[in-house]
Amino acid sequence: MEPRRALKLAVGVVADRARWPESMPGGLDWGAGILGQYAAVAAWTDGRDWLEVVRREIEERVGELEPLLAEHLPGVRYHRPSASYLAWLDCRGLGLGDDPAAAFLERGRVLLSSGPAFGPGGAGFARLNIGTSPELMAEAVRRMALAV
């Protein structure tokens, strides 16, 4: 499978500039590339059909993740996200400690976001990006099961 490429650009809509955290990495200049800027304009003006396809694909991944977890990682609890391609996984039942993402990386060779990085309530959790192909998501879950 050919790897997908990304264009460097992030967009934030700030309603109240006074509440914008000054401690954000890099301040307000995160070095967006010119190609990312052109892609953003194209997406906002002509991207509705593409967005609908992406939304359908993400909803498919969400539906596919639940049976994968039930089969390979029945100790993981997961609640469907309301609007995200990021799955917040409750791994406390696996006995992998406060940072299960570290175990998944070391033993399964899968990089997830560490739950504790999101604050004290993140202990025992990990975040999985499911904005990918069904094959890659299934492979990630199978590798995560190797860590248990």
CSV table of N, CA and C in Angstrom, one decimal:
chain,number,residue,atom,x,y,z
A,1,MET,N,0.9,-1.2,0.0
A,1,MET,CA,0.0,0.0,0.0
A,1,MET,C,0.9,1.2,0.0
A,2,GLU,N,0.6,2.2,-0.8
A,2,GLU,CA,1.3,3.4,-0.9
A,2,GLU,C,1.0,4.3,0.3
A,3,PRO,N,2.1,4.8,1.0
A,3,PRO,CA,1.8,5.7,2.1
A,3,PRO,C,1.1,6.9,1.7
A,4,ARG,N,0.2,7.4,2.6
A,4,ARG,CA,-0.5,8.7,2.3
A,4,ARG,C,0.4,9.8,2.8
A,5,ARG,N,0.3,10.9,2.1
A,5,ARG,CA,1.1,12.1,2.4
A,5,ARG,C,0.2,13.1,3.0
A,6,ALA,N,0.7,14.0,3.8
A,6,ALA,CA,0.0,15.1,4.4
A,6,ALA,C,0.6,16.4,4.1
A,7,LEU,N,-0.3,17.4,4.1
A,7,LEU,CA,0.2,18.8,3.8
A,7,LEU,C,0.1,19.5,5.2
A,8,LYS,N,1.2,20.2,5.5
A,8,LYS,CA,1.4,20.8,6.8
A,8,LYS,C,0.5,22.0,7.0
A,9,LEU,N,-0.6,21.9,7.7
A,9,LEU,CA,-1.4,23.1,8.0
A,9,LEU,C,-2.4,22.7,9.1
A,10,ALA,N,-2.6,23.5,10.0
A,10,ALA,CA,-3.6,23.4,11.1
A,10,ALA,C,-4.4,24.6,11.1
A,11,VAL,N,-5.6,24.5,11.4
A,11,VAL,CA,-6.5,25.7,11.5
A,11,VAL,C,-7.2,25.7,12.9
A,12,GLY,N,-7.2,26.8,13.5
A,12,GLY,CA,-7.9,27.0,14.8
A,12,GLY,C,-8.8,28.2,14.7
A,13,VAL,N,-10.0,28.1,15.1
A,13,VAL,CA,-10.9,29.3,15.2
A,13,VAL,C,-11.0,29.7,16.6
A,14,VAL,N,-10.5,30.9,16.8
A,14,VAL,CA,-10.4,31.5,18.2
A,14,VAL,C,-11.5,32.6,18.3
A,15,ALA,N,-12.4,32.4,19.2
A,15,ALA,CA,-13.5,33.4,19.4
A,15,ALA,C,-13.0,34.5,20.3
A,16,ASP,N,-12.2,34.2,21.2
A,16,ASP,CA,-11.8,35.2,22.2
A,16,ASP,C,-10.2,35.2,22.3
A,17,ARG,N,-9.5,36.1,21.6
A,17,ARG,CA,-8.1,36.1,21.6
A,17,ARG,C,-7.5,36.2,23.0
A,18,ALA,N,-8.2,36.8,23.9
A,18,ALA,CA,-7.6,37.0,25.2
A,18,ALA,C,-7.5,35.7,25.9
A,19,ARG,N,-8.3,34.7,25.5
A,19,ARG,CA,-8.3,33.3,26.2
A,19,ARG,C,-7.3,32.4,25.5
A,20,TRP,N,-6.7,32.8,24.4
A,20,TRP,CA,-5.7,31.9,23.7
A,20,TRP,C,-4.5,31.7,24.5
A,21,PRO,N,-4.1,30.5,24.8
A,21,PRO,CA,-3.0,30.2,25.7
A,21,PRO,C,-1.7,30.7,25.0
A,22,GLU,N,-0.9,31.5,25.8
A,22,GLU,CA,0.3,32.0,25.3
A,22,GLU,C,1.4,30.9,25.2
A,23,SER,N,1.1,29.9,26.0
A,23,SER,CA,2.1,28.8,26.1
A,23,SER,C,2.0,27.8,24.9
A,24,MET,N,1.2,28.0,23.9
A,24,MET,CA,1.1,27.1,22.8
A,24,MET,C,2.4,26.9,22.1
A,25,PRO,N,2.8,25.7,21.7
A,25,PRO,CA,4.1,25.5,21.1
A,25,PRO,C,4.2,26.4,19.9
A,26,GLY,N,5.3,27.1,19.8
A,26,GLY,CA,5.6,28.0,18.7
A,26,GLY,C,4.7,29.2,18.6
A,27,GLY,N,4.0,29.5,19.6
A,27,GLY,CA,3.1,30.7,19.6
A,27,GLY,C,2.0,30.5,18.5
A,28,LEU,N,1.8,31.5,17.7
A,28,LEU,CA,0.8,31.4,16.7
A,28,LEU,C,1.4,31.1,15.3
A,29,ASP,N,2.7,31.0,15.2
A,29,ASP,CA,3.3,30.7,13.9
A,29,ASP,C,3.9,29.2,14.0
A,30,TRP,N,3.1,28.3,13.4
A,30,TRP,CA,3.5,26.9,13.5
A,30,TRP,C,4.1,26.5,12.1
A,31,GLY,N,4.5,27.4,11.3
A,31,GLY,CA,5.2,27.1,10.0
A,31,GLY,C,4.4,26.4,9.0
A,32,ALA,N,3.1,26.8,8.8
A,32,ALA,CA,2.3,26.1,7.8
A,32,ALA,C,3.0,26.3,6.4
A,33,GLY,N,3.0,25.2,5.7
A,33,GLY,CA,3.6,25.2,4.3
A,33,GLY,C,2.7,25.9,3.3
A,34,ILE,N,3.2,26.4,2.3
A,34,ILE,CA,2.4,27.1,1.2
A,34,ILE,C,1.4,26.1,0.6
A,35,LEU,N,1.9,24.9,0.4
A,35,LEU,CA,1.0,23.8,-0.3
A,35,LEU,C,-0.1,23.5,0.7
A,36,GLY,N,0.1,23.5,2.0
A,36,GLY,CA,-1.0,23.3,2.9
A,36,GLY,C,-2.0,24.4,2.9
A,37,GLN,N,-1.5,25.6,2.7
A,37,GLN,CA,-2.4,26.7,2.6
A,37,GLN,C,-3.3,26.6,1.4
A,38,TYR,N,-2.7,26.3,0.2
A,38,TYR,CA,-3.5,26.1,-1.0
A,38,TYR,C,-4.5,25.0,-0.9
A,39,ALA,N,-4.0,23.9,-0.2
A,39,ALA,CA,-4.9,22.8,0.0
A,39,ALA,C,-6.1,23.1,0.8
A,40,ALA,N,-5.9,24.0,1.9
A,40,ALA,CA,-6.9,24.4,2.7
A,40,ALA,C,-8.0,25.2,2.0
A,41,VAL,N,-7.5,26.1,1.2
A,41,VAL,CA,-8.4,27.0,0.4
A,41,VAL,C,-9.2,26.1,-0.6
A,42,ALA,N,-8.6,25.1,-1.2
A,42,ALA,CA,-9.3,24.2,-2.1
A,42,ALA,C,-10.3,23.4,-1.4
A,43,ALA,N,-9.9,22.9,-0.2
A,43,ALA,CA,-10.9,22.1,0.6
A,43,ALA,C,-12.1,22.9,1.0
A,44,TRP,N,-11.9,24.2,1.4
A,44,TRP,CA,-13.0,25.0,1.9
A,44,TRP,C,-13.9,25.4,0.7
A,45,THR,N,-13.3,25.5,-0.5
A,45,THR,CA,-14.2,26.0,-1.6
A,45,THR,C,-14.7,24.8,-2.4
A,46,ASP,N,-14.0,23.7,-2.5
A,46,ASP,CA,-14.4,22.6,-3.4
A,46,ASP,C,-14.4,21.2,-2.7
A,47,GLY,N,-14.3,21.2,-1.4
A,47,GLY,CA,-14.1,19.9,-0.8
A,47,GLY,C,-15.3,19.2,-0.1
A,48,ARG,N,-16.5,19.7,-0.4
A,48,ARG,CA,-17.6,19.1,0.2
A,48,ARG,C,-17.8,17.6,-0.1
A,49,ASP,N,-17.7,17.2,-1.3
A,49,ASP,CA,-17.8,15.8,-1.7
A,49,ASP,C,-16.7,14.9,-1.1
A,50,TRP,N,-15.5,15.4,-1.1
A,50,TRP,CA,-14.4,14.7,-0.4
A,50,TRP,C,-14.7,14.5,1.0
A,51,LEU,N,-15.2,15.6,1.7
A,51,LEU,CA,-15.4,15.5,3.1
A,51,LEU,C,-16.5,14.5,3.4
A,52,GLU,N,-17.5,14.4,2.6
A,52,GLU,CA,-18.5,13.3,2.8
A,52,GLU,C,-17.9,11.9,2.7
A,53,VAL,N,-17.1,11.7,1.8
A,53,VAL,CA,-16.4,10.4,1.6
A,53,VAL,C,-15.6,10.1,2.9
A,54,VAL,N,-14.8,11.1,3.3
A,54,VAL,CA,-14.0,10.9,4.5
A,54,VAL,C,-14.8,10.6,5.8
A,55,ARG,N,-15.9,11.3,5.9
A,55,ARG,CA,-16.8,11.1,7.0
A,55,ARG,C,-17.4,9.7,7.0
A,56,ARG,N,-17.8,9.2,5.8
A,56,ARG,CA,-18.3,7.8,5.7
A,56,ARG,C,-17.2,6.8,6.1
A,57,GLU,N,-16.0,7.0,5.6
A,57,GLU,CA,-14.9,6.1,5.9
A,57,GLU,C,-14.5,6.1,7.4
A,58,ILE,N,-14.5,7.2,8.0
A,58,ILE,CA,-14.3,7.3,9.4
A,58,ILE,C,-15.4,6.5,10.2
A,59,GLU,N,-16.6,6.7,9.8
A,59,GLU,CA,-17.7,6.0,10.5
A,59,GLU,C,-17.6,4.5,10.3
A,60,GLU,N,-17.1,4.1,9.1
A,60,GLU,CA,-16.8,2.7,8.9
A,60,GLU,C,-15.7,2.2,9.8
A,61,ARG,N,-14.7,2.9,10.0
A,61,ARG,CA,-13.6,2.5,10.9
A,61,ARG,C,-14.1,2.4,12.3
A,62,VAL,N,-14.9,3.4,12.7
A,62,VAL,CA,-15.5,3.3,14.1
A,62,VAL,C,-16.2,2.0,14.3
A,63,GLY,N,-17.1,1.7,13.3
A,63,GLY,CA,-17.8,0.4,13.4
A,63,GLY,C,-17.0,-0.8,13.3
A,64,GLU,N,-15.8,-0.8,12.6
A,64,GLU,CA,-14.9,-1.9,12.5
A,64,GLU,C,-14.1,-2.1,13.8
A,65,LEU,N,-13.8,-1.0,14.5
A,65,LEU,CA,-13.0,-1.1,15.6
A,65,LEU,C,-13.6,-1.9,16.8
A,66,GLU,N,-14.8,-1.8,17.0
A,66,GLU,CA,-15.5,-2.5,18.1
A,66,GLU,C,-15.3,-4.0,18.0
A,67,PRO,N,-15.6,-4.6,16.9
A,67,PRO,CA,-15.4,-6.1,16.8
A,67,PRO,C,-13.9,-6.5,16.9
A,68,LEU,N,-13.1,-5.6,16.3
A,68,LEU,CA,-11.6,-5.9,16.4
A,68,LEU,C,-11.2,-6.0,17.9
A,69,LEU,N,-11.6,-5.0,18.6
A,69,LEU,CA,-11.2,-4.9,20.1
A,69,LEU,C,-11.8,-6.1,20.8
A,70,ALA,N,-13.1,-6.5,20.5
A,70,ALA,CA,-13.7,-7.6,21.2
A,70,ALA,C,-13.0,-8.9,20.9
A,71,GLU,N,-12.5,-9.0,19.7
A,71,GLU,CA,-11.8,-10.3,19.3
A,71,GLU,C,-10.4,-10.3,19.9
A,72,HIS,N,-9.6,-9.2,19.8
A,72,HIS,CA,-8.2,-9.2,20.1
A,72,HIS,C,-7.8,-8.7,21.5
A,73,LEU,N,-8.6,-7.7,21.9
A,73,LEU,CA,-8.4,-7.0,23.2
A,73,LEU,C,-9.7,-6.8,24.0
A,74,PRO,N,-10.3,-7.9,24.4
A,74,PRO,CA,-11.6,-7.8,25.1
A,74,PRO,C,-11.5,-7.1,26.4
A,75,GLY,N,-10.3,-6.8,27.0
A,75,GLY,CA,-10.2,-6.1,28.2
A,75,GLY,C,-10.2,-4.6,28.0
A,76,VAL,N,-10.2,-4.1,26.7
A,76,VAL,CA,-10.3,-2.7,26.4
A,76,VAL,C,-11.7,-2.2,26.3
A,77,ARG,N,-12.0,-1.1,27.0
A,77,ARG,CA,-13.3,-0.5,26.8
A,77,ARG,C,-13.2,0.7,25.9
A,78,TYR,N,-14.2,0.8,25.1
A,78,TYR,CA,-14.2,1.9,24.1
A,78,TYR,C,-15.6,2.4,23.8
A,79,HIS,N,-15.7,3.7,23.8
A,79,HIS,CA,-17.0,4.3,23.5
A,79,HIS,C,-16.8,5.1,22.2
A,80,ARG,N,-17.8,4.9,21.3
A,80,ARG,CA,-17.7,5.6,20.0
A,80,ARG,C,-17.6,7.1,20.2
A,81,PRO,N,-16.7,7.7,19.4
A,81,PRO,CA,-16.5,9.2,19.5
A,81,PRO,C,-17.7,9.8,18.8
A,82,SER,N,-18.1,11.0,19.2
A,82,SER,CA,-19.2,11.7,18.6
A,82,SER,C,-18.7,12.4,17.3
A,83,ALA,N,-17.5,12.8,17.2
A,83,ALA,CA,-17.0,13.5,16.1
A,83,ALA,C,-15.5,13.5,16.0
A,84,SER,N,-14.9,12.3,15.8
A,84,SER,CA,-13.5,12.3,15.8
A,84,SER,C,-13.0,11.0,15.1
A,85,TYR,N,-11.8,11.1,14.6
A,85,TYR,CA,-11.1,9.9,14.1
A,85,TYR,C,-10.1,9.4,15.1
A,86,LEU,N,-10.2,9.8,16.3
A,86,LEU,CA,-9.3,9.4,17.4
A,86,LEU,C,-10.1,8.6,18.4
A,87,ALA,N,-9.7,7.3,18.7
A,87,ALA,CA,-10.4,6.5,19.6
A,87,ALA,C,-9.7,6.5,20.9
A,88,TRP,N,-10.5,6.9,22.0
A,88,TRP,CA,-10.0,6.9,23.3
A,88,TRP,C,-10.2,5.6,24.0
A,89,LEU,N,-9.1,4.8,24.2
A,89,LEU,CA,-9.2,3.4,24.7
A,89,LEU,C,-8.9,3.3,26.2
A,90,ASP,N,-9.9,2.8,26.9
A,90,ASP,CA,-9.7,2.5,28.3
A,90,ASP,C,-9.0,1.2,28.5
A,91,CYS,N,-7.7,1.2,28.8
A,91,CYS,CA,-6.9,0.0,28.8
A,91,CYS,C,-6.6,-0.5,30.3
A,92,ARG,N,-7.3,0.1,31.2
A,92,ARG,CA,-7.1,-0.2,32.6
A,92,ARG,C,-7.3,-1.7,33.0
A,93,GLY,N,-8.1,-2.3,32.2
A,93,GLY,CA,-8.3,-3.8,32.5
A,93,GLY,C,-7.3,-4.7,32.0
A,94,LEU,N,-6.3,-4.1,31.3
A,94,LEU,CA,-5.2,-5.0,30.7
A,94,LEU,C,-4.0,-5.1,31.6
A,95,GLY,N,-3.9,-4.4,32.7
A,95,GLY,CA,-2.8,-4.5,33.6
A,95,GLY,C,-1.5,-3.9,33.0
A,96,LEU,N,-1.6,-2.9,32.2
A,96,LEU,CA,-0.4,-2.3,31.6
A,96,LEU,C,0.1,-1.1,32.3
A,97,GLY,N,-0.5,-0.7,33.4
A,97,GLY,CA,-0.1,0.4,34.1
A,97,GLY,C,-0.7,1.7,33.6
A,98,ASP,N,-0.1,2.8,34.1
A,98,ASP,CA,-0.7,4.1,33.8
A,98,ASP,C,-0.5,4.5,32.3
A,99,ASP,N,0.5,4.0,31.7
A,99,ASP,CA,0.8,4.4,30.3
A,99,ASP,C,0.8,3.2,29.4
A,100,PRO,N,-0.4,2.7,29.0
A,100,PRO,CA,-0.4,1.5,28.2
A,100,PRO,C,0.2,1.7,26.8
A,101,ALA,N,0.2,3.0,26.3
A,101,ALA,CA,0.8,3.3,25.0
A,101,ALA,C,2.3,2.9,25.0
A,102,ALA,N,2.9,3.1,26.1
A,102,ALA,CA,4.4,2.7,26.2
A,102,ALA,C,4.5,1.2,25.9
A,103,ALA,N,3.7,0.4,26.6
A,103,ALA,CA,3.7,-1.1,26.4
A,103,ALA,C,3.3,-1.5,24.9
A,104,PHE,N,2.3,-0.8,24.4
A,104,PHE,CA,2.0,-1.1,23.0
A,104,PHE,C,3.1,-0.8,22.0
A,105,LEU,N,3.8,0.3,22.3
A,105,LEU,CA,5.0,0.6,21.4
A,105,LEU,C,6.1,-0.4,21.6
A,106,GLU,N,6.5,-0.6,22.9
A,106,GLU,CA,7.6,-1.5,23.1
A,106,GLU,C,7.4,-3.0,22.7
A,107,ARG,N,6.2,-3.5,23.0
A,107,ARG,CA,6.0,-4.9,22.8
A,107,ARG,C,5.2,-5.2,21.5
A,108,GLY,N,4.4,-4.2,21.0
A,108,GLY,CA,3.6,-4.5,19.8
A,108,GLY,C,4.1,-3.6,18.6
A,109,ARG,N,5.0,-2.7,18.9
A,109,ARG,CA,5.5,-1.8,17.8
A,109,ARG,C,4.3,-1.0,17.2
A,110,VAL,N,3.4,-0.5,18.0
A,110,VAL,CA,2.3,0.4,17.6
A,110,VAL,C,2.4,1.7,18.4
A,111,LEU,N,2.5,2.8,17.7
A,111,LEU,CA,2.6,4.1,18.4
A,111,LEU,C,1.2,4.7,18.6
A,112,LEU,N,0.8,4.8,19.8
A,112,LEU,CA,-0.5,5.5,20.2
A,112,LEU,C,-0.1,6.7,21.0
A,113,SER,N,-1.1,7.6,21.2
A,113,SER,CA,-0.9,8.7,22.1
A,113,SER,C,-1.1,8.3,23.5
A,114,SER,N,-0.2,8.7,24.4
A,114,SER,CA,-0.2,8.3,25.8
A,114,SER,C,-1.3,9.0,26.5
A,115,GLY,N,-2.2,8.3,27.2
A,115,GLY,CA,-3.3,8.9,28.0
A,115,GLY,C,-2.8,9.9,29.0
A,116,PRO,N,-1.8,9.6,29.8
A,116,PRO,CA,-1.4,10.5,30.8
A,116,PRO,C,-0.9,11.9,30.3
A,117,ALA,N,-0.6,11.9,29.0
A,117,ALA,CA,-0.2,13.2,28.4
A,117,ALA,C,-1.4,14.2,28.3
A,118,PHE,N,-2.6,13.6,28.5
A,118,PHE,CA,-3.8,14.4,28.4
A,118,PHE,C,-4.3,14.9,29.8
A,119,GLY,N,-3.5,14.6,30.9
A,119,GLY,CA,-3.8,15.0,32.2
A,119,GLY,C,-4.0,13.8,33.1
A,120,PRO,N,-4.3,14.1,34.4
A,120,PRO,CA,-4.4,13.0,35.4
A,120,PRO,C,-5.5,12.0,35.1
A,121,GLY,N,-6.5,12.3,34.5
A,121,GLY,CA,-7.6,11.4,34.1
A,121,GLY,C,-7.2,10.5,33.0
A,122,GLY,N,-6.1,10.7,32.4
A,122,GLY,CA,-5.7,9.8,31.3
A,122,GLY,C,-4.9,8.6,31.7
A,123,ALA,N,-4.6,8.4,32.9
A,123,ALA,CA,-3.9,7.2,33.4
A,123,ALA,C,-4.6,6.0,33.0
A,124,GLY,N,-4.0,5.0,32.4
A,124,GLY,CA,-4.6,3.8,31.9
A,124,GLY,C,-5.2,3.8,30.6
A,125,PHE,N,-5.2,5.0,29.9
A,125,PHE,CA,-5.8,5.2,28.6
A,125,PHE,C,-4.8,5.4,27.6
A,126,ALA,N,-5.2,5.2,26.3
A,126,ALA,CA,-4.4,5.4,25.1
A,126,ALA,C,-5.3,5.9,24.0
A,127,ARG,N,-4.7,6.7,23.1
A,127,ARG,CA,-5.6,7.2,22.0
A,127,ARG,C,-5.0,6.6,20.7
A,128,LEU,N,-5.9,6.0,19.9
A,128,LEU,CA,-5.6,5.4,18.7
A,128,LEU,C,-6.2,6.2,17.5
A,129,ASN,N,-5.4,6.5,16.5
A,129,ASN,CA,-5.8,7.2,15.3
A,129,ASN,C,-6.4,6.2,14.4
A,130,ILE,N,-7.7,6.3,14.1
A,130,ILE,CA,-8.4,5.3,13.2
A,130,ILE,C,-8.7,5.9,11.9
A,131,GLY,N,-8.1,7.1,11.6
A,131,GLY,CA,-8.2,7.7,10.3
A,131,GLY,C,-7.3,7.1,9.3
A,132,THR,N,-7.4,5.8,9.0
A,132,THR,CA,-6.5,5.1,8.2
A,132,THR,C,-7.3,4.0,7.5
A,133,SER,N,-6.6,3.1,6.8
A,133,SER,CA,-7.3,2.0,6.1
A,133,SER,C,-7.8,1.0,7.0
A,134,PRO,N,-8.8,0.2,6.7
A,134,PRO,CA,-9.2,-0.9,7.5
A,134,PRO,C,-8.1,-1.9,7.8
A,135,GLU,N,-7.2,-2.1,6.8
A,135,GLU,CA,-6.1,-3.1,7.0
A,135,GLU,C,-5.1,-2.6,8.0
A,136,LEU,N,-4.7,-1.3,8.0
A,136,LEU,CA,-3.8,-0.8,8.9
A,136,LEU,C,-4.4,-0.7,10.3
A,137,MET,N,-5.6,-0.4,10.4
A,137,MET,CA,-6.2,-0.4,11.8
A,137,MET,C,-6.3,-1.8,12.4
A,138,ALA,N,-6.7,-2.8,11.6
A,138,ALA,CA,-6.7,-4.1,12.1
A,138,ALA,C,-5.3,-4.6,12.5
A,139,GLU,N,-4.3,-4.3,11.7
A,139,GLU,CA,-2.9,-4.6,12.0
A,139,GLU,C,-2.5,-4.0,13.3
A,140,ALA,N,-2.8,-2.7,13.5
A,140,ALA,CA,-2.5,-2.1,14.8
A,140,ALA,C,-3.1,-2.8,16.0
A,141,VAL,N,-4.4,-3.1,15.9
A,141,VAL,CA,-5.1,-3.8,17.0
A,141,VAL,C,-4.4,-5.2,17.2
A,142,ARG,N,-4.1,-5.9,16.2
A,142,ARG,CA,-3.5,-7.2,16.4
A,142,ARG,C,-2.1,-7.1,17.0
A,143,ARG,N,-1.4,-6.0,16.7
A,143,ARG,CA,0.0,-5.8,17.3
A,143,ARG,C,-0.2,-5.4,18.7
A,144,MET,N,-1.2,-4.6,19.0
A,144,MET,CA,-1.5,-4.1,20.4
A,144,MET,C,-1.8,-5.4,21.3
A,145,ALA,N,-2.5,-6.4,20.7
A,145,ALA,CA,-2.8,-7.6,21.5
A,145,ALA,C,-1.5,-8.3,21.8
A,146,LEU,N,-0.4,-8.2,21.1
A,146,LEU,CA,0.8,-8.8,21.4
A,146,LEU,C,1.4,-8.3,22.7
A,147,ALA,N,1.1,-7.1,23.0
A,147,ALA,CA,1.6,-6.4,24.2
A,147,ALA,C,1.0,-6.9,25.5
A,148,VAL,N,-0.1,-7.6,25.4
A,148,VAL,CA,-0.8,-8.1,26.6
A,148,VAL,C,-0.4,-9.4,27.0
